XYZ file of N, CA and C in Angstrom:
861
model
N -29.622 -148.558 98.441
C -28.837 -149.260 99.498
C -29.573 -150.400 100.021
N -28.955 -151.597 100.103
C -29.630 -152.802 100.522
C -29.788 -152.854 102.051
N -30.770 -153.589 102.486
C -31.016 -153.702 103.878
C -30.567 -154.981 104.533
N -29.702 -155.697 103.836
C -29.111 -156.993 104.278
C -27.717 -156.808 104.591
N -27.276 -157.456 105.710
C -25.836 -157.417 106.079
C -25.460 -158.886 106.205
N -24.404 -159.280 105.528
C -23.921 -160.643 105.602
C -22.507 -160.641 106.137
N -22.178 -161.546 107.100
C -20.920 -161.651 107.697
C -20.727 -163.024 108.290
N -19.839 -163.142 109.266
C -19.427 -164.352 109.931
C -19.639 -164.326 111.367
N -19.723 -165.442 112.056
C -19.729 -165.547 113.437
C -18.313 -165.551 113.946
N -17.940 -164.397 114.518
C -16.568 -164.148 115.031
C -15.697 -163.756 113.849
N -14.639 -163.045 114.159
C -13.719 -162.610 113.032
C -12.313 -163.317 113.180
N -12.037 -163.849 114.392
C -10.679 -164.388 114.595
C -10.502 -165.879 114.326
N -11.573 -166.536 113.848
C -11.493 -168.035 113.657
C -11.170 -168.344 112.202
N -10.727 -167.424 111.370
C -10.639 -167.672 109.962
C -9.211 -167.382 109.429
N -8.225 -167.991 110.037
C -6.850 -167.651 109.799
C -6.494 -167.491 108.344
N -6.818 -168.413 107.464
C -6.389 -168.282 106.039
C -6.941 -167.077 105.338
N -8.053 -166.525 105.895
C -8.651 -165.325 105.326
C -7.686 -164.179 105.427
N -6.835 -164.160 106.513
C -5.962 -162.966 106.747
C -4.632 -163.124 106.094
N -4.087 -162.064 105.449
C -2.792 -162.141 104.886
C -1.685 -162.218 106.029
N -0.533 -162.667 105.747
C 0.517 -162.623 106.785
C 0.743 -161.226 107.311
N 0.908 -161.144 108.574
C 1.074 -159.822 109.186
C -0.220 -159.188 109.749
N -1.367 -159.723 109.332
C -2.626 -159.249 109.931
C -3.033 -160.095 111.050
N -2.678 -159.647 112.264
C -2.920 -160.441 113.459
C -3.533 -159.624 114.580
N -4.007 -160.185 115.624
C -4.451 -159.418 116.814
C -5.575 -158.423 116.406
N -5.381 -157.228 116.933
C -6.389 -156.209 116.765
C -6.572 -155.833 115.276
N -5.515 -156.115 114.462
C -5.660 -155.675 113.068
C -6.700 -156.504 112.303
N -6.960 -157.698 112.832
C -7.917 -158.565 112.073
C -9.282 -158.022 111.914
N -9.876 -157.390 113.000
C -11.182 -156.768 112.965
C -11.230 -155.731 111.915
N -10.231 -154.823 111.828
C -10.196 -153.788 110.858
C -10.160 -154.288 109.471
N -9.300 -155.385 109.244
C -9.266 -156.002 107.933
C -10.563 -156.617 107.585
N -11.107 -157.396 108.510
C -12.434 -158.067 108.260
C -13.525 -157.051 107.816
N -13.489 -155.848 108.464
C -14.485 -154.860 108.172
C -14.395 -154.224 106.896
N -13.331 -154.469 106.131
C -13.193 -153.944 104.776
C -13.968 -154.868 103.806
N -14.335 -156.074 104.301
C -15.020 -157.042 103.432
C -16.472 -157.260 103.795
N -16.783 -157.161 105.128
C -18.082 -157.416 105.685
C -18.676 -156.315 106.513
N -19.948 -155.976 106.490
C -20.468 -154.899 107.274
C -20.997 -155.261 108.610
N -20.951 -156.559 109.014
C -21.541 -157.017 110.293
C -20.731 -158.161 110.710
N -20.717 -158.390 112.106
C -20.078 -159.561 112.584
C -20.788 -159.962 113.883
N -20.812 -161.244 114.205
C -21.420 -161.709 115.486
C -20.243 -162.051 116.458
N -20.367 -161.501 117.677
C -19.305 -161.733 118.649
C -19.740 -162.831 119.512
N -18.895 -163.922 119.471
C -19.198 -165.083 120.318
C -18.383 -165.094 121.596
N -17.223 -164.473 121.598
C -16.419 -164.578 122.829
C -17.085 -164.077 124.066
N -18.058 -163.166 123.951
C -18.771 -162.602 125.063
C -19.639 -163.610 125.767
N -19.955 -164.707 125.040
C -20.672 -165.913 125.669
C -19.842 -166.535 126.699
N -18.490 -166.559 126.527
C -17.661 -167.288 127.414
C -17.008 -166.401 128.517
N -16.879 -165.098 128.277
C -16.357 -164.301 129.277
C -16.930 -162.865 129.110
N -17.078 -162.201 130.212
C -17.705 -160.801 130.196
C -16.789 -159.900 129.521
N -17.233 -159.138 128.634
C -16.432 -158.099 127.965
C -16.279 -156.846 128.928
N -15.482 -155.846 128.522
C -15.444 -154.647 129.245
C -15.750 -153.479 128.260
N -16.086 -152.339 128.880
C -16.388 -151.187 127.965
C -15.214 -150.830 127.184
N -14.001 -151.022 127.732
C -12.816 -150.675 127.041
C -12.625 -151.539 125.733
N -13.031 -152.847 125.863
C -12.927 -153.755 124.754
C -13.940 -153.283 123.658
N -15.132 -152.881 124.144
C -16.158 -152.413 123.175
C -15.787 -151.160 122.486
N -15.173 -150.287 123.202
C -14.652 -149.040 122.594
C -13.634 -149.346 121.519
N -12.771 -150.375 121.793
C -11.769 -150.778 120.724
C -12.436 -151.331 119.525
N -13.509 -152.054 119.676
C -14.276 -152.551 118.528
C -14.850 -151.407 117.703
N -15.375 -150.410 118.482
C -15.915 -149.248 117.759
C -14.908 -148.529 116.950
N -13.750 -148.279 117.538
C -12.689 -147.512 116.924
C -11.984 -148.239 115.729
N -12.128 -149.570 115.687
C -11.487 -150.318 114.634
C -12.353 -150.640 113.439
N -13.582 -150.085 113.459
C -14.500 -150.386 112.405
C -15.147 -149.143 111.866
N -15.649 -149.192 110.577
C -16.277 -148.034 109.967
C -17.478 -147.581 110.661
N -17.960 -146.429 110.398
C -19.063 -145.825 111.124
C -20.385 -146.742 110.961
N -20.507 -147.296 109.835
C -21.826 -148.026 109.497
C -21.630 -149.517 109.834
N -20.606 -149.941 110.524
C -20.386 -151.346 110.894
C -21.408 -151.725 112.067
N -21.780 -153.011 112.054
C -22.718 -153.542 113.017
C -22.186 -154.747 113.782
N -22.448 -154.864 115.076
C -22.156 -156.002 115.914
C -23.390 -156.604 116.456
N -23.562 -157.935 116.314
C -24.527 -158.654 117.168
C -23.713 -159.351 118.259
N -24.216 -159.305 119.374
C -23.413 -159.842 120.528
C -24.070 -160.796 121.339
N -23.441 -161.932 121.714
C -24.047 -162.903 122.616
C -23.784 -162.560 124.018
N -24.839 -162.676 124.872
C -24.675 -162.427 126.313
C -23.910 -163.543 127.050
N -23.426 -163.388 128.237
C -22.811 -164.530 128.929
C -23.667 -165.702 129.070
N -23.013 -166.821 129.083
C -23.806 -168.073 129.023
C -24.609 -168.310 130.328
N -24.243 -167.617 131.424
C -24.981 -167.693 132.645
C -26.483 -167.311 132.436
N -26.771 -166.593 131.297
C -28.036 -166.091 131.011
C -28.864 -167.000 130.089
N -28.154 -167.996 129.629
C -28.876 -168.961 128.661
C -28.733 -170.413 129.081
N -28.068 -170.615 130.162
C -27.794 -171.948 130.830
C -26.345 -172.397 130.447
N -25.752 -173.107 131.425
C -24.407 -173.647 131.283
C -24.471 -175.177 131.143
N -23.409 -175.826 130.903
C -23.446 -177.268 130.847
C -23.776 -177.862 132.231
N -23.642 -177.138 133.366
C -23.947 -177.654 134.641
C -25.472 -177.421 134.981
N -26.129 -176.677 134.113
C -27.548 -176.363 134.420
C -28.443 -177.530 134.012
N -29.197 -178.128 134.853
C -30.131 -179.200 134.467
C -31.108 -178.758 133.381
N -31.414 -179.656 132.424
C -32.227 -179.232 131.257
C -33.613 -178.718 131.650
N -34.163 -179.108 132.794
C -35.531 -178.682 133.157
C -35.525 -177.437 134.012
N -34.366 -176.910 134.313
C -34.367 -175.714 135.206
C -33.850 -174.579 134.381
N -34.688 -173.489 134.302
C -34.269 -172.292 133.533
C -33.091 -171.588 134.317
N -32.247 -170.854 133.592
C -31.229 -170.106 134.296
C -31.919 -168.977 135.018
N -31.253 -168.496 136.058
C -31.811 -167.449 136.905
C -31.770 -166.143 136.089
N -32.794 -165.335 136.080
C -32.749 -163.986 135.407
C -31.842 -163.052 136.166
N -30.588 -163.226 136.120
C -29.557 -162.507 136.941
C -29.479 -161.102 136.433
N -30.160 -160.068 137.127
C -30.167 -158.729 136.731
C -28.792 -158.075 136.824
N -27.913 -158.598 137.781
C -26.619 -158.036 137.991
C -25.715 -158.385 136.809
N -25.840 -159.628 136.349
C -24.949 -159.999 135.170
C -25.457 -159.285 133.929
N -26.731 -159.170 133.779
C -27.350 -158.511 132.601
C -26.896 -156.979 132.604
N -26.957 -156.405 133.841
C -26.545 -154.926 133.947
C -25.115 -154.775 133.572
N -24.218 -155.671 134.077
C -22.838 -155.516 133.838
C -22.536 -155.649 132.314
N -23.229 -156.647 131.653
C -23.079 -156.868 130.260
C -23.563 -155.649 129.508
N -24.755 -155.186 129.843
C -25.319 -153.977 129.171
C -24.432 -152.760 129.232
N -23.775 -152.542 130.369
C -22.842 -151.444 130.526
C -21.583 -151.650 129.703
N -21.166 -152.933 129.588
C -19.897 -153.252 128.887
C -20.108 -153.012 127.390
N -21.308 -153.253 126.790
C -21.458 -153.112 125.398
C -22.154 -151.743 125.047
N -22.285 -150.902 126.075
C -22.906 -149.616 125.827
C -22.186 -148.793 124.831
N -20.855 -148.813 124.686
C -20.187 -148.105 123.693
C -20.671 -148.460 122.259
N -20.961 -149.691 122.058
C -21.448 -150.166 120.671
C -22.817 -149.423 120.474
N -23.732 -149.493 121.452
C -25.013 -148.843 121.383
C -24.883 -147.378 121.128
N -24.027 -146.641 121.859
C -23.902 -145.258 121.692
C -23.310 -144.840 120.358
N -22.501 -145.740 119.767
C -21.954 -145.453 118.509
C -22.897 -145.870 117.301
N -23.993 -146.424 117.663
C -24.990 -146.787 116.672
C -24.493 -148.138 115.922
N -23.700 -148.922 116.607
C -23.150 -150.103 115.977
C -23.627 -151.400 116.617
N -24.596 -151.354 117.559
C -25.154 -152.528 118.160
C -26.340 -152.962 117.381
N -26.247 -154.212 116.895
C -27.481 -154.776 116.209
C -28.426 -155.384 117.221
N -28.009 -156.549 117.735
C -28.888 -157.241 118.652
C -28.033 -157.931 119.739
N -28.687 -158.144 120.903
C -28.178 -159.043 121.900
C -28.677 -160.398 121.556
N -27.961 -161.351 121.191
C -28.336 -162.597 120.634
C -28.296 -163.737 121.630
N -29.463 -164.203 122.079
C -29.510 -165.323 122.944
C -29.570 -166.618 122.161
N -28.788 -167.627 122.474
C -28.712 -168.905 121.874
C -28.942 -169.956 122.973
N -30.055 -170.570 122.980
C -30.422 -171.590 123.920
C -29.995 -172.993 123.423
N -29.370 -173.749 124.297
C -28.778 -175.018 123.931
C -29.776 -176.067 123.751
N -29.336 -177.281 123.164
C -30.295 -178.380 123.045
C -30.930 -178.911 124.341
N -30.319 -178.624 125.424
C -30.850 -179.078 126.726
C -31.987 -178.227 127.149
N -32.259 -177.107 126.526
C -33.226 -176.192 126.903
C -34.613 -176.538 126.354
N -35.383 -177.259 127.131
C -36.596 -177.890 126.710
C -37.755 -176.837 126.596
N -38.737 -177.145 125.811
C -39.878 -176.235 125.645
C -40.869 -176.505 126.701
N -40.663 -175.809 127.866
C -41.523 -175.965 129.034
C -42.115 -174.662 129.393
N -43.096 -174.673 130.258
C -43.746 -173.404 130.658
C -42.740 -172.541 131.442
N -41.900 -173.134 132.225
C -40.898 -172.375 132.970
C -39.883 -171.685 132.002
N -39.456 -172.385 131.019
C -38.535 -171.865 130.068
C -39.174 -170.814 129.141
N -40.435 -171.002 128.825
C -41.149 -169.910 128.069
C -41.283 -168.623 128.946
N -41.608 -168.834 130.169
C -41.680 -167.653 131.114
C -40.368 -166.953 131.174
N -39.235 -167.629 131.241
C -37.966 -167.056 131.312
C -37.729 -166.187 130.037
N -38.003 -166.787 128.870
C -37.766 -166.111 127.591
C -38.529 -164.764 127.536
N -39.706 -164.779 128.118
C -40.549 -163.577 128.088
C -39.836 -162.424 128.889
N -38.937 -162.818 129.849
C -38.330 -161.802 130.714
C -37.053 -161.163 129.989
N -36.623 -161.743 128.920
C -35.329 -161.268 128.284
C -35.377 -159.714 127.956
N -36.485 -159.251 127.325
C -36.438 -157.754 127.041
C -36.398 -156.908 128.251
N -36.832 -157.459 129.436
C -36.747 -156.779 130.673
C -35.285 -156.663 131.148
N -34.489 -157.648 130.844
C -33.107 -157.650 131.214
C -32.314 -156.631 130.413
N -32.764 -156.459 129.098
C -32.041 -155.504 128.254
C -33.095 -154.527 127.619
N -33.692 -153.638 128.377
C -34.790 -152.799 127.859
C -34.336 -151.786 126.797
N -33.010 -151.464 126.792
C -32.520 -150.488 125.764
C -31.974 -151.102 124.497
N -31.881 -152.433 124.449
C -31.346 -153.124 123.317
C -32.260 -154.009 122.625
N -31.954 -154.277 121.340
C -32.760 -155.238 120.601
C -32.286 -156.682 120.998
N -33.291 -157.573 121.139
C -32.998 -158.936 121.531
C -33.411 -159.886 120.475
N -32.557 -160.903 120.145
C -32.857 -161.950 119.224
C -32.701 -163.276 119.944
N -33.383 -164.276 119.518
C -33.329 -165.600 120.203
C -33.222 -166.750 119.151
N -32.289 -167.669 119.445
C -32.057 -168.847 118.649
C -32.281 -170.069 119.499
N -33.006 -171.073 119.055
C -33.187 -172.259 119.676
C -32.387 -173.399 119.046
N -31.916 -174.345 119.846
C -31.170 -175.528 119.376
C -31.851 -176.809 119.650
N -33.088 -176.680 120.212
C -33.857 -177.980 120.567
C -35.130 -178.052 119.632
N -35.340 -179.189 119.153
C -36.381 -179.301 118.089
C -37.835 -179.006 118.560
N -38.087 -179.338 119.905
C -39.500 -179.144 120.358
C -40.026 -177.672 120.409
N -38.927 -176.757 120.213
C -39.445 -175.355 120.093
C -40.006 -175.070 118.649
N -39.548 -175.787 117.678
C -39.870 -175.461 116.300
C -40.362 -176.603 115.416
N -40.827 -177.625 116.087
C -41.454 -178.751 115.299
C -42.881 -178.270 114.827
N -43.522 -179.125 114.105
C -44.815 -178.767 113.520
C -45.881 -178.393 114.673
N -45.738 -179.056 115.775
C -46.708 -178.850 116.884
C -46.460 -177.497 117.577
N -45.220 -177.138 117.663
C -44.913 -175.955 118.581
C -44.416 -174.652 117.843
N -44.116 -174.731 116.608
C -43.452 -173.578 115.913
C -44.245 -172.331 115.911
N -45.545 -172.417 115.687
C -46.355 -171.246 115.725
C -46.441 -170.653 117.041
N -46.636 -171.505 118.093
C -46.572 -170.943 119.449
C -45.258 -170.276 119.804
N -44.197 -170.832 119.356
C -42.849 -170.220 119.684
C -42.711 -168.833 119.023
N -43.145 -168.733 117.735
C -42.977 -167.511 117.032
C -43.918 -166.421 117.654
N -45.114 -166.867 118.068
C -45.984 -165.938 118.773
C -45.437 -165.400 120.078
N -44.792 -166.306 120.801
C -44.176 -165.905 122.089
C -43.103 -164.810 121.760
N -42.284 -165.009 120.812
C -41.211 -164.010 120.447
C -41.863 -162.738 119.979
N -42.888 -162.843 119.157
C -43.533 -161.666 118.623
C -44.154 -160.876 119.691
N -44.917 -161.475 120.568
C -45.605 -160.815 121.686
C -44.638 -159.999 122.556
N -43.426 -160.597 122.694
C -42.379 -159.914 123.505
C -41.530 -159.012 122.788
N -41.705 -158.859 121.488
C -41.001 -157.903 120.702
C -39.583 -158.282 120.370
N -39.293 -159.597 120.363
C -37.937 -160.090 120.152
C -37.850 -160.708 118.669
N -36.644 -160.634 118.138
C -36.426 -161.274 116.788
C -36.179 -162.752 116.957
N -36.753 -163.463 116.092
C -36.513 -164.961 115.941
C -35.274 -165.164 115.011
N -34.423 -166.008 115.469
C -33.229 -166.354 114.652
C -33.479 -167.649 113.857
N -33.618 -167.551 112.526
C -33.660 -168.694 111.720
C -32.272 -169.311 111.624
N -32.366 -170.716 111.386
C -31.072 -171.421 111.329
C -31.051 -172.467 110.326
N -29.944 -172.620 109.665
C -29.672 -173.788 108.765
C -28.634 -174.626 109.446
N -29.013 -175.891 109.653
C -28.074 -176.827 110.424
C -28.460 -178.270 110.119
N -27.607 -179.185 110.523
C -27.895 -180.562 110.255
C -29.198 -181.055 110.834
N -29.990 -181.808 110.206
C -31.293 -182.308 110.741
C -30.999 -183.691 111.399
N -30.626 -183.668 112.636
C -30.209 -184.881 113.282
C -30.789 -184.972 114.747
N -32.071 -185.217 114.812
C -32.658 -185.392 116.147
C -33.062 -184.167 116.924
N -33.262 -184.432 118.191
C -33.852 -183.403 119.130
C -32.901 -182.200 119.279
N -31.586 -182.375 119.056
C -30.618 -181.300 119.275
C -30.400 -180.455 118.035
N -31.317 -180.458 117.126
C -31.291 -179.594 115.916
C -32.802 -179.129 115.618
N -32.793 -177.987 114.888
C -34.141 -177.426 114.618
C -34.333 -177.353 113.090
N -35.672 -177.514 112.683
C -35.948 -177.379 111.242
C -35.826 -175.924 110.834
N -35.601 -175.666 109.518
C -35.428 -174.290 108.987
C -36.749 -173.547 108.835
N -37.335 -173.301 110.013
C -38.673 -172.656 110.000
C -38.467 -171.064 109.722
N -39.284 -170.625 108.768
C -39.225 -169.189 108.456
C -40.159 -168.434 109.393
N -39.697 -167.201 109.818
C -40.534 -166.450 110.616
C -39.943 -165.027 110.912
N -40.762 -164.051 110.904
C -40.399 -162.676 111.201
C -41.231 -162.249 112.444
N -40.581 -162.082 113.501
C -41.308 -161.742 114.759
C -41.121 -160.403 115.275
N -40.146 -159.646 114.634
C -40.006 -158.142 114.864
C -39.632 -157.512 113.547
N -40.425 -156.573 113.152
C -40.191 -156.006 111.836
C -38.874 -155.159 111.729
N -38.286 -154.970 112.802
C -37.092 -154.183 112.839
C -35.791 -155.005 112.421
N -35.813 -156.272 112.804
C -34.619 -157.124 112.490
C -34.907 -158.480 112.272
N -34.419 -159.173 111.259
C -34.482 -160.558 111.013
C -33.076 -161.123 111.055
N -32.876 -162.221 111.729
C -31.511 -162.821 111.824
C -31.547 -164.271 111.319
N -30.527 -164.646 110.515
C -30.434 -165.956 109.925
C -28.944 -166.401 110.121
N -28.835 -167.626 110.725
C -27.494 -168.193 110.897
C -27.278 -169.448 110.222
N -26.163 -169.596 109.568
C -25.839 -170.788 108.807
C -24.774 -171.604 109.582
N -25.091 -172.785 110.083
C -24.148 -173.608 110.832
C -23.481 -174.789 110.048
N -23.815 -174.869 108.799
C -23.346 -175.994 108.042
C -24.308 -177.198 108.193
N -23.919 -178.244 107.544
C -24.785 -179.450 107.547
C -23.954 -180.725 107.860
N -23.041 -180.601 108.696
C -22.097 -181.674 108.997
C -22.754 -182.587 110.051
N -23.491 -183.612 109.615
C -24.153 -184.491 110.529
C -23.185 -185.314 111.390
N -22.046 -185.597 110.910
C -21.026 -186.444 111.635
C -20.502 -185.739 112.858
N -20.382 -184.406 112.803
C -19.727 -183.708 113.986
C -20.706 -182.866 114.757
N -21.954 -182.816 114.382
C -22.880 -181.897 115.042
C -22.951 -182.088 116.612
N -22.908 -183.341 117.018
C -22.972 -183.658 118.466
C -21.602 -183.831 119.151
N -20.561 -183.486 118.427
C -19.227 -183.575 118.945
C -18.927 -182.393 119.840
N -19.498 -182.364 121.070
C -19.402 -181.257 121.920
C -17.981 -181.009 122.374
N -17.214 -182.066 122.548
C -15.859 -181.898 123.079
C -14.819 -181.530 121.970
N -15.241 -181.606 120.712
C -14.287 -181.206 119.722
C -14.274 -179.713 119.531
N -13.341 -179.254 118.624
C -13.284 -177.778 118.414
C -14.474 -177.345 117.518
N -14.759 -176.129 117.597
C -15.842 -175.542 116.817
C -15.509 -175.517 115.346
N -14.204 -175.484 115.020
C -13.771 -175.472 113.617
C -14.063 -176.788 113.039
N -13.913 -177.885 113.785
C -14.299 -179.236 113.197
C -15.719 -179.481 113.238
N -16.437 -178.977 114.296
C -17.836 -179.261 114.393
C -18.639 -178.551 113.316
N -18.216 -177.318 112.965
C -18.916 -176.557 111.954
C -18.202 -176.491 110.533
N -17.519 -177.583 110.285
C -16.688 -177.665 109.046
C -17.736 -177.953 107.975
N -18.000 -176.885 107.039
C -18.957 -177.123 105.977
C -18.723 -176.055 104.889
N -18.473 -176.534 103.694
C -18.359 -175.661 102.532
C -19.772 -175.857 101.812
N -20.518 -174.732 101.876
C -21.840 -174.809 101.308
C -21.789 -174.862 99.791
N -22.580 -175.844 99.225
C -22.768 -175.941 97.850
C -23.795 -174.827 97.382
N -23.661 -174.420 96.187
C -24.599 -173.354 95.651
C -26.015 -173.782 95.831
N -26.356 -175.029 95.568
C -27.667 -175.461 95.725
C -28.236 -175.362 97.107
N -27.397 -175.561 98.104
C -27.845 -175.396 99.481
C -28.054 -173.990 99.848
N -27.274 -173.099 99.386
C -27.486 -171.670 99.575
C -28.742 -171.187 98.785
N -28.904 -171.696 97.596
C -30.059 -171.262 96.844
C -31.386 -171.642 97.468
N -31.416 -172.687 98.319
C -32.607 -173.110 99.014
C -33.039 -171.903 99.877
N -32.142 -171.133 100.411
C -32.496 -170.087 101.350
C -32.791 -168.756 100.725
N -32.365 -168.530 99.463
C -32.472 -167.193 98.852
C -33.956 -166.695 98.883
N -34.972 -167.535 98.552
C -36.342 -167.018 98.631
C -36.723 -166.606 100.067
N -36.303 -167.311 101.063
C -36.584 -166.912 102.436
C -35.891 -165.601 102.742
N -34.670 -165.517 102.335
C -33.872 -164.316 102.660
C -34.474 -163.103 102.024
N -34.911 -163.225 100.724
C -35.536 -162.126 100.054
C -36.889 -161.724 100.718
N -37.606 -162.722 101.105
C -38.857 -162.445 101.911
C -38.571 -161.729 103.219
N -37.533 -162.102 103.830
C -37.171 -161.434 105.077
C -36.784 -159.973 104.817
N -36.106 -159.726 103.697
C -35.707 -158.407 103.297
C -36.993 -157.508 103.035
N -38.016 -158.134 102.600
C -39.220 -157.449 102.349
C -39.970 -157.104 103.587
N -39.908 -158.036 104.572
C -40.719 -158.003 105.747
C -40.066 -157.260 106.980
N -38.771 -157.167 106.959
C -37.995 -156.548 108.075
C -37.220 -155.407 107.569
N -37.018 -154.437 108.482
C -36.179 -153.322 108.117
C -34.764 -153.646 107.911
N -34.206 -154.586 108.657
C -32.806 -155.028 108.449
C -32.660 -156.536 108.500
N -31.860 -157.159 107.787
C -31.643 -158.588 107.850
C -30.111 -158.847 108.097
N -29.797 -159.624 109.143
C -28.504 -160.027 109.397
C -28.285 -161.519 109.063
N -27.282 -161.884 108.317
C -27.007 -163.251 107.924
C -25.538 -163.575 108.411
N -25.422 -164.684 109.216
C -24.091 -165.021 109.695
C -23.747 -166.484 109.333
N -22.511 -166.661 108.960
C -21.988 -167.941 108.671
C -21.099 -168.405 109.810
N -21.590 -169.514 110.462
C -20.831 -170.078 111.622
C -20.021 -171.284 111.184
N -19.588 -171.235 110.021
C -18.711 -172.250 109.506
C -17.277 -171.909 109.658
N -16.708 -172.455 110.788
C -15.424 -171.902 111.242
C -14.196 -172.579 110.824
N -14.279 -173.601 109.940
C -13.028 -174.292 109.573
C -12.296 -173.455 108.521
N -11.015 -173.160 108.803
C -10.169 -172.363 107.909
C -10.918 -171.061 107.502
N -11.017 -170.776 106.175
C -11.686 -169.537 105.765
C -13.084 -169.843 105.153
N -13.773 -170.932 105.668
C -15.001 -171.263 104.998
C -16.038 -170.173 105.350
N -16.045 -169.585 106.516
C -17.066 -168.581 106.839
C -17.018 -167.421 105.909
N -15.849 -166.801 105.724
C -15.837 -165.686 104.676
C -16.205 -166.172 103.286
N -15.741 -167.300 102.870
C -16.011 -167.797 101.575
C -17.499 -168.126 101.320
N -18.106 -168.736 102.339
C -19.507 -169.017 102.173
C -20.350 -167.693 102.182
N -19.858 -166.733 102.990
C -20.654 -165.470 103.044
C -20.571 -164.735 101.761
N -19.350 -164.673 101.126
C -19.182 -164.011 99.878
C -19.977 -164.758 98.711
N -19.986 -166.110 98.832
C -20.701 -166.850 97.813
C -22.166 -166.558 97.842
N -22.752 -166.464 99.018
C -24.129 -166.088 99.158
C -24.447 -164.734 98.531
N -23.562 -163.772 98.829
C -23.696 -162.472 98.192
C -23.633 -162.464 96.701
N -22.751 -163.279 96.205
C -22.625 -163.409 94.717
C -23.855 -163.944 94.108
N -24.465 -165.060 94.727
C -25.681 -165.692 94.231
C -26.862 -164.747 94.317
N -26.821 -163.758 95.208
C -27.948 -162.864 95.438
C -27.736 -161.550 94.714
N -26.631 -161.457 94.028
C -26.273 -160.170 93.293
C -26.129 -158.981 94.269
N -25.543 -159.329 95.442
C -25.385 -158.198 96.351
C -24.011 -157.660 96.272
N -23.798 -156.349 96.570
C -22.448 -155.751 96.552
C -21.533 -156.440 97.467
N -20.349 -156.716 97.112
C -19.408 -157.461 97.968
C -17.969 -157.194 97.490
N -17.033 -157.439 98.398
C -15.644 -157.339 98.082
C -15.106 -158.745 97.656
N -14.439 -158.912 96.582
C -13.978 -160.209 96.171
C -12.851 -160.758 97.103
N -12.738 -162.074 97.178
C -11.746 -162.664 98.067
C -10.497 -163.176 97.291
N -10.321 -162.740 96.083
C -9.109 -163.197 95.367
C -7.879 -162.564 95.985
N -6.801 -163.271 95.824
C -5.522 -162.860 96.564
C -5.091 -161.386 96.124
N -5.294 -161.062 94.888
C -4.811 -159.749 94.423
C -5.621 -158.633 95.217
N -6.902 -158.863 95.299
C -7.738 -157.835 95.997
C -7.391 -157.826 97.478
N -7.192 -158.981 98.047
C -6.825 -159.006 99.514
C -5.526 -158.296 99.715
N -4.559 -158.502 98.830
C -3.295 -157.822 98.999
C -3.475 -156.263 98.874
N -4.347 -155.900 98.006
C -4.684 -154.449 97.893
C -5.301 -153.878 99.182
N -6.170 -154.683 99.839
C -6.772 -154.242 101.029
C -5.706 -154.198 102.130
N -4.766 -155.148 102.170
C -3.674 -155.224 103.142
C -2.847 -153.983 103.052
N -2.601 -153.459 101.853
C -1.760 -152.299 101.576
C -2.242 -151.097 102.311
N -3.539 -151.101 102.655
C -4.031 -149.900 103.406
C -3.603 -149.810 104.840
N -2.973 -150.964 105.363
C -2.585 -150.923 106.765
C -1.157 -150.146 106.934
């Protein structure tokens, strides 16, 4: 049995992936027939409830896994000045922890995934805040992704990885356009042997800074085999160094996410469900 799980960021953003009639709550169940893991993004924008989490548990197989983003108040909002860390709001963290507790109790919670925006500078204050994250979620695994280059440039990458390792958090590797301070290089690192996380955002340099556009347009990217093959040695190294590896495709235009995910699995000779229409129709017949 392999220790890698490949899926997409969110399950509801890939309309062409779903056959006619698969809408609403049915989409997660259908998605879970093809992929063993998903990243939940909607929790970044609004607080989930335990009832919602129970629904996610009930609509997925026993061995399915969710990585979940915490509310944006815990990573900074557009109104937060870049030099000021967000407040370590224990009340928000506790409410979120209780809401996703059904995932944890069912053995389906992978990580609480913090994604810090490009405005989040590498400062002493911000480093101190990041050290506090495991205290906000003592019962859950925490992973961290950066979107600002000064965390992972040649001068600071080693220090950043040590910070996460010392705090027991997983570092999230990322593939994304290389376009200035608001993007990070594809630095390899394992900071917690329990879990390694890798996210693919596409390489669309024209839309990367289009904050006001839709995520579907911003992350519009069909990965070429050569681009995915660049990552395969790193992914295999992560599989050797970590107990579990989660790989997410955040390419949200049409059904790019599922197709990119399946293509990576094909290139790595990993077990996967094909996305041809005949097989998808067969899966739909199970509903």
